[in-house]
mmCIF file of C-alpha atoms in Angstrom:
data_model
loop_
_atom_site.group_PDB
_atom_site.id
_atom_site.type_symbol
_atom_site.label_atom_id
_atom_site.label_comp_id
_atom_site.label_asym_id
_atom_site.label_seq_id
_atom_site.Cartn_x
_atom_site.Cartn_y
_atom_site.Cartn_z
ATOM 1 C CA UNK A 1342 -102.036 85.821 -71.363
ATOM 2 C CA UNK A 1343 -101.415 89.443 -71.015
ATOM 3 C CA UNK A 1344 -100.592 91.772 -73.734
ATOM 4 C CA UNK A 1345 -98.126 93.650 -74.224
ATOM 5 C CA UNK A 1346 -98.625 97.541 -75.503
ATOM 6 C CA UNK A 1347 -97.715 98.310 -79.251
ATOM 7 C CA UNK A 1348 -96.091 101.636 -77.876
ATOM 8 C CA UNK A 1349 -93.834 99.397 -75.093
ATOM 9 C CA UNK A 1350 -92.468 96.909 -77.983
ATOM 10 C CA UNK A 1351 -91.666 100.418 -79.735
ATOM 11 C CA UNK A 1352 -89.736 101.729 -76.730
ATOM 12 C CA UNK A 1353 -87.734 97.983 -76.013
ATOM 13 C CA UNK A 1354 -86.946 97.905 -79.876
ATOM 14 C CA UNK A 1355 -85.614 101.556 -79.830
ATOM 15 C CA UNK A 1356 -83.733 101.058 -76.786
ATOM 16 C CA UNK A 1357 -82.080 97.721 -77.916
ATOM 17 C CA UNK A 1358 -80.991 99.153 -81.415
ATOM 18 C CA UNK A 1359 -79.221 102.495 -79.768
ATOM 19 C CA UNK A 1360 -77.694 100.270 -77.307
ATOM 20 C CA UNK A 1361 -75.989 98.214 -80.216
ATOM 21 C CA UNK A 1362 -75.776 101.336 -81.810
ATOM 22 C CA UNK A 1363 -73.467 102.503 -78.882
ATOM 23 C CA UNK A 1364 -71.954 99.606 -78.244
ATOM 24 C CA UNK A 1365 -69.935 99.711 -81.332
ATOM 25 C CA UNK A 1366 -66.556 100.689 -80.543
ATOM 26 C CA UNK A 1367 -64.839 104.145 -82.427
ATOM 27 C CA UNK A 1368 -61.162 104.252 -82.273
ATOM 28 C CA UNK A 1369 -60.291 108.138 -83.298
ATOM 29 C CA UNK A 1370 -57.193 106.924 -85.718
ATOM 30 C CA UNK A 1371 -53.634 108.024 -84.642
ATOM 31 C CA UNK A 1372 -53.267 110.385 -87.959
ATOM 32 C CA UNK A 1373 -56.614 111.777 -89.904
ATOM 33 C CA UNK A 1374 -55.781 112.258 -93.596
ATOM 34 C CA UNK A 1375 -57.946 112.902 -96.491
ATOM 35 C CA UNK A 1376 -57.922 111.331 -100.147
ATOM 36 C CA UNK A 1377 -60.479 113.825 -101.359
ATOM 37 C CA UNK A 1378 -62.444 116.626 -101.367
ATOM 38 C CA UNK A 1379 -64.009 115.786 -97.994
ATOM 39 C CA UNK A 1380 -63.731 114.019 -94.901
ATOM 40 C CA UNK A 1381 -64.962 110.882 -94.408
ATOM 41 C CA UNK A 1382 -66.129 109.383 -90.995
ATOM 42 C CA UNK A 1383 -63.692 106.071 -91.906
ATOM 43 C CA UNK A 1384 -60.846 108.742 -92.133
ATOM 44 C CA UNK A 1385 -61.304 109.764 -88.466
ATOM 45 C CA UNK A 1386 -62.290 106.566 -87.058
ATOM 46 C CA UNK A 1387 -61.842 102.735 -86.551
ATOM 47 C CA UNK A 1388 -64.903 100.989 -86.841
ATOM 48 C CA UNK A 1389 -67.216 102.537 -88.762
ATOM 49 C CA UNK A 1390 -68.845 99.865 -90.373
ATOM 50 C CA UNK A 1391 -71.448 101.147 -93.284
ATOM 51 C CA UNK A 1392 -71.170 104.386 -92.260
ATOM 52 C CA UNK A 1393 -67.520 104.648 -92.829
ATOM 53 C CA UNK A 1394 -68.021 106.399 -96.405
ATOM 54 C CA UNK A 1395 -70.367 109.193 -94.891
ATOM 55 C CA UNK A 1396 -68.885 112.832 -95.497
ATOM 56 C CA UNK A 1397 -68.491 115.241 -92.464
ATOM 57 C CA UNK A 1398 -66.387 117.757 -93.179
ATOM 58 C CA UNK A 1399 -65.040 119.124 -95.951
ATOM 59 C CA UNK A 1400 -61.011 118.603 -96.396
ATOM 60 C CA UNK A 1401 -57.949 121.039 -97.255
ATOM 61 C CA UNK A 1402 -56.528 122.165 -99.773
ATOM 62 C CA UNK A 1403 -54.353 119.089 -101.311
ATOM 63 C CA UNK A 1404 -50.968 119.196 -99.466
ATOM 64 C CA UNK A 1405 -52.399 121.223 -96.662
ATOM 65 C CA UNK A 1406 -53.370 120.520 -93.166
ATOM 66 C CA UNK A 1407 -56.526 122.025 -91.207
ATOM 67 C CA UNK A 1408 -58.444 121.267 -88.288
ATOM 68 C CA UNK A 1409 -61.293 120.334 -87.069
ATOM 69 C CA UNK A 1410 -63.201 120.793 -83.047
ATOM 70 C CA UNK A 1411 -63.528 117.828 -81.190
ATOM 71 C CA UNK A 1412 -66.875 119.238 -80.276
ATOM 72 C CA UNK A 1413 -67.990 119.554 -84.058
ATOM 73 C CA UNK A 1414 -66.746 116.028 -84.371
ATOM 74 C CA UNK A 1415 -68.943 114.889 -81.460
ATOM 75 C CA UNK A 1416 -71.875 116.135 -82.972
ATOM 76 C CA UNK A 1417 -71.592 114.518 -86.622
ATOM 77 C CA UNK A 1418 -70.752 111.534 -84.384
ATOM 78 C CA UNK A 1419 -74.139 111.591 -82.641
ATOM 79 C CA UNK A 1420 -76.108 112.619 -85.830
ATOM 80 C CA UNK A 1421 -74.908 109.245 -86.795
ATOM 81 C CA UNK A 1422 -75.896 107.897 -83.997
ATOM 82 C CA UNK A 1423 -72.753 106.461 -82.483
ATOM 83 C CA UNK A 1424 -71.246 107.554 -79.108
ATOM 84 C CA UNK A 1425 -67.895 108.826 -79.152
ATOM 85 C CA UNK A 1426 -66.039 110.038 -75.770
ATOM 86 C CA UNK A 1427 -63.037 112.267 -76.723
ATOM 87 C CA UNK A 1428 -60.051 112.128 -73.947
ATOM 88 C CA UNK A 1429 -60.487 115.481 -72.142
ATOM 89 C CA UNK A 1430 -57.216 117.167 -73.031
ATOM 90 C CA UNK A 1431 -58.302 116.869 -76.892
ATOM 91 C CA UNK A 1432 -59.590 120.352 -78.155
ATOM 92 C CA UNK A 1433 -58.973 119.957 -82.184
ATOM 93 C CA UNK A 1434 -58.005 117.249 -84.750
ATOM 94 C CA UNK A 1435 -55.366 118.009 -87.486
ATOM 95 C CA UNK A 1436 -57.159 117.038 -90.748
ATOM 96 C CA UNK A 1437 -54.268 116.432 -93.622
ATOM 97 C CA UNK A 1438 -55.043 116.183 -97.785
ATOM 98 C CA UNK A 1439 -53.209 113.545 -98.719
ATOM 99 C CA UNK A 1440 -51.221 114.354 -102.176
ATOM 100 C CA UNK A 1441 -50.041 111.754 -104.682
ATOM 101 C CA UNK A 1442 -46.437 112.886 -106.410
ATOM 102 C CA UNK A 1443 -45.016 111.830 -109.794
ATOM 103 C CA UNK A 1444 -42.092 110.968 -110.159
ATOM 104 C CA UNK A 1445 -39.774 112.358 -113.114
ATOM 105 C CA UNK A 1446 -38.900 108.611 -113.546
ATOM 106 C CA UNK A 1447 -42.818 108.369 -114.268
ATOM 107 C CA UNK A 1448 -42.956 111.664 -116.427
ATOM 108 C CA UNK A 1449 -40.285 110.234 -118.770
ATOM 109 C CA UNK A 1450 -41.419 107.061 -119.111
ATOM 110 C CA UNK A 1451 -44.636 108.602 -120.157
ATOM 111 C CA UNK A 1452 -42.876 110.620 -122.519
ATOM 112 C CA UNK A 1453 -40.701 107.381 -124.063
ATOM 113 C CA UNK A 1454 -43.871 105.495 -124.761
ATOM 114 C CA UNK A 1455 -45.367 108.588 -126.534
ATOM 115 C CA UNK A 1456 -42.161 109.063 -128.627
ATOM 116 C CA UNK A 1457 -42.426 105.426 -129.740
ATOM 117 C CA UNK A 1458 -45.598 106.163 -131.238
ATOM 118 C CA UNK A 1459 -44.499 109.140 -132.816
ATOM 119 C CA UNK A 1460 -41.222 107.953 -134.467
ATOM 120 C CA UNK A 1461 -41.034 105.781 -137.774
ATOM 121 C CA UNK A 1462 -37.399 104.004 -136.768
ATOM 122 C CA UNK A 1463 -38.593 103.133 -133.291
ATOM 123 C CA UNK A 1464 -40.156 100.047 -132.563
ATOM 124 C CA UNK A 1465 -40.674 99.993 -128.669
ATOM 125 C CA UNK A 1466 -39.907 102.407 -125.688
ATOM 126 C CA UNK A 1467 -37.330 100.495 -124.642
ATOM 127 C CA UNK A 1468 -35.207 101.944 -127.848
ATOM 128 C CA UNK A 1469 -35.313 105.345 -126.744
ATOM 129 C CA UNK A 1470 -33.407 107.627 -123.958
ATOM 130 C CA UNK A 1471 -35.210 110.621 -122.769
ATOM 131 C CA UNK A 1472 -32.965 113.442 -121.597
ATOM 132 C CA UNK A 1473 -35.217 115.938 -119.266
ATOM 133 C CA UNK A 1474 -34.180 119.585 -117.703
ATOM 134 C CA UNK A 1475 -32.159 118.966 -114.359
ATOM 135 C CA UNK A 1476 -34.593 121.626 -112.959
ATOM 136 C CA UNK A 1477 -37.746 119.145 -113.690
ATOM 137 C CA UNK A 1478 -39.092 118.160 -110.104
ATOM 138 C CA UNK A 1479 -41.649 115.833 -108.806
ATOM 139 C CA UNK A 1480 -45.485 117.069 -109.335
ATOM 140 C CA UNK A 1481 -47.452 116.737 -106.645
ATOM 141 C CA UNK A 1482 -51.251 115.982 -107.299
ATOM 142 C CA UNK A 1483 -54.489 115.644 -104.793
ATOM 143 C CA UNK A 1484 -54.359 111.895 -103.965
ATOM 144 C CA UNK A 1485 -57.885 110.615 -105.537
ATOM 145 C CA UNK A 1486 -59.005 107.592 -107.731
ATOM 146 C CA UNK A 1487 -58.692 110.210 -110.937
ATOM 147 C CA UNK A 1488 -55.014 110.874 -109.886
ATOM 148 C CA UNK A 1489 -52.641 110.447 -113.348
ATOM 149 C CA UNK A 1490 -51.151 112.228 -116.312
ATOM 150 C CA UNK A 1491 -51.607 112.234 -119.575
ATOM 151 C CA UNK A 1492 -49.763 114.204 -122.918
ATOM 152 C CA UNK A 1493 -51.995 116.851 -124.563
ATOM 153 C CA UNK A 1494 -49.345 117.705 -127.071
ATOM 154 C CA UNK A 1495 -46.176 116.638 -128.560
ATOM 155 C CA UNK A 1496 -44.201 118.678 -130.760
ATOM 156 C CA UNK A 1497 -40.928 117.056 -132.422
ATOM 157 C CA UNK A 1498 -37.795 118.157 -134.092
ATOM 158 C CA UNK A 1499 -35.715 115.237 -135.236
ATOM 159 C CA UNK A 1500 -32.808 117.232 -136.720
ATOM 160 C CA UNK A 1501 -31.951 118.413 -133.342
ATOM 161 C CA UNK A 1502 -33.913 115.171 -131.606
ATOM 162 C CA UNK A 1503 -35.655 117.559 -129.400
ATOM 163 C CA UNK A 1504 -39.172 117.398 -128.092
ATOM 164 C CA UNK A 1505 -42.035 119.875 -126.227
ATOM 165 C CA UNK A 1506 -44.724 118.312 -124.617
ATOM 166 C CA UNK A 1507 -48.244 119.525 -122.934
ATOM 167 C CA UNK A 1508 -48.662 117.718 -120.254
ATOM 168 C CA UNK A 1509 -51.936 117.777 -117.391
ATOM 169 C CA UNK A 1510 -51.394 115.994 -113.934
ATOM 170 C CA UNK A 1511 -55.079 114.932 -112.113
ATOM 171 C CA UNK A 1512 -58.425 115.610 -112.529
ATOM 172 C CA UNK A 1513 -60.765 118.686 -112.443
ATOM 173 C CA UNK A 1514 -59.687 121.418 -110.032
ATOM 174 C CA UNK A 1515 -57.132 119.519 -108.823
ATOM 175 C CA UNK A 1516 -55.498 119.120 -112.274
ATOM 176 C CA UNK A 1517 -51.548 120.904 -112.691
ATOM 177 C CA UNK A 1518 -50.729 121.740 -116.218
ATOM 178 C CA UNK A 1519 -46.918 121.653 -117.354
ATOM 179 C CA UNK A 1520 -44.806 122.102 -120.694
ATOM 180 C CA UNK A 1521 -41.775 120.081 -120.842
ATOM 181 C CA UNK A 1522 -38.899 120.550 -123.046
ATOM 182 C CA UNK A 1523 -36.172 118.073 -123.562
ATOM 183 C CA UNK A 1524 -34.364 115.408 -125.888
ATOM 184 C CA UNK A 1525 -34.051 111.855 -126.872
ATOM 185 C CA UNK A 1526 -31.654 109.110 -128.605
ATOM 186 C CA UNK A 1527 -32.475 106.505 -130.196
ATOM 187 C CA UNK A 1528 -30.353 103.130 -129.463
ATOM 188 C CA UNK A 1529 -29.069 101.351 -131.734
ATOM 189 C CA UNK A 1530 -27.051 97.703 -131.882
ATOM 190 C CA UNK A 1531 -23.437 98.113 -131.753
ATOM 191 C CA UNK A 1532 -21.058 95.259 -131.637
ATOM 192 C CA UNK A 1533 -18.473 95.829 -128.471
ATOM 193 C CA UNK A 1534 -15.536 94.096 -126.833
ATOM 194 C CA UNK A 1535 -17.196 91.119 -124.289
ATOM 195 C CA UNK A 1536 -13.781 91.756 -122.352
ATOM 196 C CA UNK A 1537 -11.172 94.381 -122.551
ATOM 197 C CA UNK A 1538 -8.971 93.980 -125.599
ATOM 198 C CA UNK A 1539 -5.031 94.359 -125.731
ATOM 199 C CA UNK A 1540 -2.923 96.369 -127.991
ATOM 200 C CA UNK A 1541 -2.033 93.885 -131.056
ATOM 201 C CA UNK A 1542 -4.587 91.531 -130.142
ATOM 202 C CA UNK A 1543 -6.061 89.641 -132.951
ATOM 203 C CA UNK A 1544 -9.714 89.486 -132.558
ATOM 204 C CA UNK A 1545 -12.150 86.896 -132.839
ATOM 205 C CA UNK A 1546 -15.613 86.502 -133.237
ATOM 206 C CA UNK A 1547 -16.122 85.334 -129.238
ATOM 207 C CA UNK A 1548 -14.559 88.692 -128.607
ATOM 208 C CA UNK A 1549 -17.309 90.351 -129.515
ATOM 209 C CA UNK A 1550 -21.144 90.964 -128.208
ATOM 210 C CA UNK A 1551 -23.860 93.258 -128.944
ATOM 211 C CA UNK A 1552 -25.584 95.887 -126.832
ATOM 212 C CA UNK A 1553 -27.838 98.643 -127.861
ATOM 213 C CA UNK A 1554 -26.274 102.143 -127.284
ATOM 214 C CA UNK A 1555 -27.995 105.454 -127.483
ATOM 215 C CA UNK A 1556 -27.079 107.110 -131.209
ATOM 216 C CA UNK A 1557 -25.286 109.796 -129.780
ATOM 217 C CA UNK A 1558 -22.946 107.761 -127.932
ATOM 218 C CA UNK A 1559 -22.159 105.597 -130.662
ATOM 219 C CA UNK A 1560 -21.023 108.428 -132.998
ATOM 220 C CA UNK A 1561 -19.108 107.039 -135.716
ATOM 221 C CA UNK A 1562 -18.515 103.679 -134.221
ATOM 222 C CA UNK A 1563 -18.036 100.335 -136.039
ATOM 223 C CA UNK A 1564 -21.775 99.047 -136.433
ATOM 224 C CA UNK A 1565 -20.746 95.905 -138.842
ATOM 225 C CA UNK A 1566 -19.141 92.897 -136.807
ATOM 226 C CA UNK A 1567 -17.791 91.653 -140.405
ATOM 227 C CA UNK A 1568 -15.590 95.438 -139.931
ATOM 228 C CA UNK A 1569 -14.015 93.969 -136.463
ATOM 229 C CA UNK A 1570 -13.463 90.594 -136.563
ATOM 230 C CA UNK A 1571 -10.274 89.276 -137.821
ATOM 231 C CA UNK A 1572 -8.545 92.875 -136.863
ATOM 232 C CA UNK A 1573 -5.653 94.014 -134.902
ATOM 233 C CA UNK A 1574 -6.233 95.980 -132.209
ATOM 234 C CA UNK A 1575 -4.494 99.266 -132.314
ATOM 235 C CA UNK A 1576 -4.788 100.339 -128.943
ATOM 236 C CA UNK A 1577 -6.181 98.652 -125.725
ATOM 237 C CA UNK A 1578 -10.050 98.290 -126.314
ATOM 238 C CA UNK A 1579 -12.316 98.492 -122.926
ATOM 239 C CA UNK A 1580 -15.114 95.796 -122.247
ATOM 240 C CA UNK A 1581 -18.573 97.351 -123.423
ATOM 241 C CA UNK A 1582 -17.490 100.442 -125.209
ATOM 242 C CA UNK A 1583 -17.925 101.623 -128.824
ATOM 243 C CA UNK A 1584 -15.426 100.654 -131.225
ATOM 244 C CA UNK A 1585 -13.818 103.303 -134.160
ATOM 245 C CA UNK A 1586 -12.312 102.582 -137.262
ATOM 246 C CA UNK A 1587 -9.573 104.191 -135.866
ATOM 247 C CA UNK A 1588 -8.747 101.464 -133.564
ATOM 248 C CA UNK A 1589 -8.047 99.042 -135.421
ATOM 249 C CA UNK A 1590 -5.328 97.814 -137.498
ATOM 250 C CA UNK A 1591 -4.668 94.802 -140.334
ATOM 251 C CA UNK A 1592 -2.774 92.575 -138.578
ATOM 252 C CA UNK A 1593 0.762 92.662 -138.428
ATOM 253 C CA UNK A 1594 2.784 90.064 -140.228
ATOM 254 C CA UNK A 1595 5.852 91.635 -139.792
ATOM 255 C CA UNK A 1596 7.368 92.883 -136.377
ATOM 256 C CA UNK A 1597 10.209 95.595 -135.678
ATOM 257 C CA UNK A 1598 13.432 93.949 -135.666
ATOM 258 C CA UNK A 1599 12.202 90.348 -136.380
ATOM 259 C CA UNK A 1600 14.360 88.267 -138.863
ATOM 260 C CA UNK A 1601 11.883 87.887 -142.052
ATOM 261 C CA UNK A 1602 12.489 86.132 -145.625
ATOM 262 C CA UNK A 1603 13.393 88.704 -148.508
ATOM 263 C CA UNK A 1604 11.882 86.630 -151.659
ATOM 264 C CA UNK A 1605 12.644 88.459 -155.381
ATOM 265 C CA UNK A 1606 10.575 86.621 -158.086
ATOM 266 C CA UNK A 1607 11.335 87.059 -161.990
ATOM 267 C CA UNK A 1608 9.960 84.591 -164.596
ATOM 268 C CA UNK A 1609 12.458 81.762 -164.423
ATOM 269 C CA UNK A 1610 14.335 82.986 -160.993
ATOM 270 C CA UNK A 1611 12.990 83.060 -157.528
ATOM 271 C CA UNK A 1612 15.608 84.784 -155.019
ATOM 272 C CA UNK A 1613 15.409 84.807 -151.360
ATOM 273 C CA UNK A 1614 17.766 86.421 -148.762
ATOM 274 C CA UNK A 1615 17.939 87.247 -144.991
ATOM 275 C CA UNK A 1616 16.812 90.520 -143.846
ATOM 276 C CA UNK A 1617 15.698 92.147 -140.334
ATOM 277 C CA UNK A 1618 12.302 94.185 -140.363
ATOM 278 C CA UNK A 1619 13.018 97.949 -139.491
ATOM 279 C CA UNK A 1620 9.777 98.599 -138.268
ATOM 280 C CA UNK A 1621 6.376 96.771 -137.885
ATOM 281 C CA UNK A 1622 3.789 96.100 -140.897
ATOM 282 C CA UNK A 1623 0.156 94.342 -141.351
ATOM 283 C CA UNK A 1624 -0.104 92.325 -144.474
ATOM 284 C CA UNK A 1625 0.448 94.593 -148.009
ATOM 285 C CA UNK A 1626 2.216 97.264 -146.175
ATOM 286 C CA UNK A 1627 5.775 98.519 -147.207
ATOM 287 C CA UNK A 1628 8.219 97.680 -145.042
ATOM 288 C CA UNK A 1629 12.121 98.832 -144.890
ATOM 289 C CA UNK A 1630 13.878 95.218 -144.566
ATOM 290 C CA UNK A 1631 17.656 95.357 -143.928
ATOM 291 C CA UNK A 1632 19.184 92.751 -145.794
ATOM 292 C CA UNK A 1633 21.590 91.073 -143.719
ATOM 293 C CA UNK A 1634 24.335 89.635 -146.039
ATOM 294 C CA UNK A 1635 25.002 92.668 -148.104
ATOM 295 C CA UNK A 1636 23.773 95.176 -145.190
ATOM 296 C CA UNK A 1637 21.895 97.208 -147.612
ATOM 297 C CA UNK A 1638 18.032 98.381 -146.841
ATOM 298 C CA UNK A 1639 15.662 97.364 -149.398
ATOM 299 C CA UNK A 1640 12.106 98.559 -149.596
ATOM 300 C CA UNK A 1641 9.708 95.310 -149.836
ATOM 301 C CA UNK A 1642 5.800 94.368 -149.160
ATOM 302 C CA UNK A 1643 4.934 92.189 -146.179
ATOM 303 C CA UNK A 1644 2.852 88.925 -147.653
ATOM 304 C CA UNK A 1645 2.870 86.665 -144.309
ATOM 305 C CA UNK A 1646 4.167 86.194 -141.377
ATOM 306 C CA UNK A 1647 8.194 86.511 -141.129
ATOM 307 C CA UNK A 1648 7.904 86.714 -144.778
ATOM 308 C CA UNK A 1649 8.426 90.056 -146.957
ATOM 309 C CA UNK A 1650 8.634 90.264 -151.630
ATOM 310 C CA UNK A 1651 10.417 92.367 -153.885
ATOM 311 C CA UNK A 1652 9.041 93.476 -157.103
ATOM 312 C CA UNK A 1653 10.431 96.651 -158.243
ATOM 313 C CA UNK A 1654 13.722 95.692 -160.037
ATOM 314 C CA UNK A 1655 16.333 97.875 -158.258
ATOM 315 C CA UNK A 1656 15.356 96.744 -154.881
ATOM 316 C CA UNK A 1657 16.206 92.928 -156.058
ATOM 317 C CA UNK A 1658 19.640 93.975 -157.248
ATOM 318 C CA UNK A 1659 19.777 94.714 -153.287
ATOM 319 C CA UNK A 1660 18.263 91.324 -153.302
ATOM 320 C CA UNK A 1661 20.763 89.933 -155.656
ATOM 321 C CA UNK A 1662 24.345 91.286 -154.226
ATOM 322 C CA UNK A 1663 24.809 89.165 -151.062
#
């Protein structure tokens, strides 16, 4: 048997590993963008295997775009050791940093949670609105693994519910400072109208839910369901909204114009007469009644429905002359 050179088995060996070497197939990617500070050979090319993570360049500026020779780019190629034929028409490659943005919907929920901590009466984030500046816009930040935002400082002042925050966006030299100013409510439960109400409506308990409303929307709304239910609605009531004082009424036991009983009680006589209400009244209100046999207009107090009593002693003489 002959043998076979050390020096030979060198050169086949050397020979077989570049030609797998080569044979491995680098597709230049249709757009080159970096996440960091540098360019990595995965970022220009399909295919890179284990060598993907390798730095060859070094990137832009986050949000900018640079370029790089096709010429330098076949060189870190072959220190590699991979073949790479670039079409012949291709001179440069645009190079882009890649930026991550933040949204303002992301800023204030940052802010909420940080409130939440900060306030006694609050419980979770979900209890607060934050009201930013119009002017606040996204930030944009270099798109690494470090990429986020954190609150450095919050100052508070609850009479006015208005906040400043310190705020830092990224990492390192990448990292955008801001100062935000801006406010928050706090929302509170507030029973509401499940459906929209009408004038003179009586209402009930099922005509009434809860929802939690910001504090400055609910003003000087009813908060108590015990201060709605069994009222008379005023005015027309919408579904959802806030509910005043103001709105509501006792109910009316008397209407305008209805035909009511007049009774006049002294101890050992009980009169009653006909009368028709002048004007409307809830239950203890004074209401002008005329009284229909005599046609005289007594003052009396509305006790129930269709019903109306005399007490003062001149006003049942009216009472007493039909």
């Amino acid at each position: 048997m002959k043998s076979i050179p050390i020096f030979v088995i060198s050169l086949i060996l050397t020979g077989i590993f570049a030609a797998s070497v080569s044979a491995q197939t680098l597709k230049l990617r249709a757009k080159v963008n970096a996440t960091g500070d540098v360019v990595m050979f995965e970022d220009f090319f399909e295919g890179t295997g284990s060598s993907g993570s390798t730095a060859l360049f070094r990137a832009p500026r986050s949000g900018r775009t640079g370029a790089v020779q096709v010429r330098r780019l076949v060189a870190a190629v072959e220190k590699l050791g991979y073949s790479w034929v670039p079409p012949s028409n291709l001179r440069s490659i645009r190079v882009s940093r890649v930026v991550a943005t933040v949204e303002v919907d992301e800023i204030a929920a940052l802010i909420r949670a940080e409130l939440a901590g900060a306030l006694p009466d609050v419980r979770n984030p979900g209890d607060l609105d934050v009201i930013l500046p119009v002017s606040l816009a996204t930030v944009r930040i270099a798109d690494t693994p470090e990429a986020g935002m954190v609150i450095n400082q919050l100052d508070l002042t609850p009479r006015t519910r208005s906040f400043r925050v310190a705020m830092s966006f990224g990492m390192g030299d990448n990292q955008v400072q801001r100062t935000i100013e801006g406010r928050y409510a706090v929302r509170r439960p507030v029973p509401v109208p499940i459906a929209n109400i009408e004038r003179g409506q009586i209402i009930m308990f099922e005509d009434v839910t809860w929802v939690r409303l910001a504090d400055n929307v609910i003003g000087n709304a009813l908060t108590r369901i015990e201060d709605m239910i069994g009222k008379s609605a005023r005015r027309g009531l919408a579904e959802g909204r806030p509910v005043q004082a103001a709105d509501l009424e006792a109910p009316r036991v008397v209407l305008r114009n209805q035909l009511v009983t007049v009774v006049y009680r002294v101890p050992g006589m009980t009169l009653t007469a006909r009368g028709r209400a002048l004007r409307d009244a809830a239950a203890g209100e004074s209401v002008s009644v005329l009284n229909l046999s005599s046609n005289r207009t007594i003052v009396a107090t509305a006790t129930g429905p269709g019903q109306v009593s005399v007490t003062n002693a001149s006003e049942g003489l009216k009472v007493a002359s039909n």
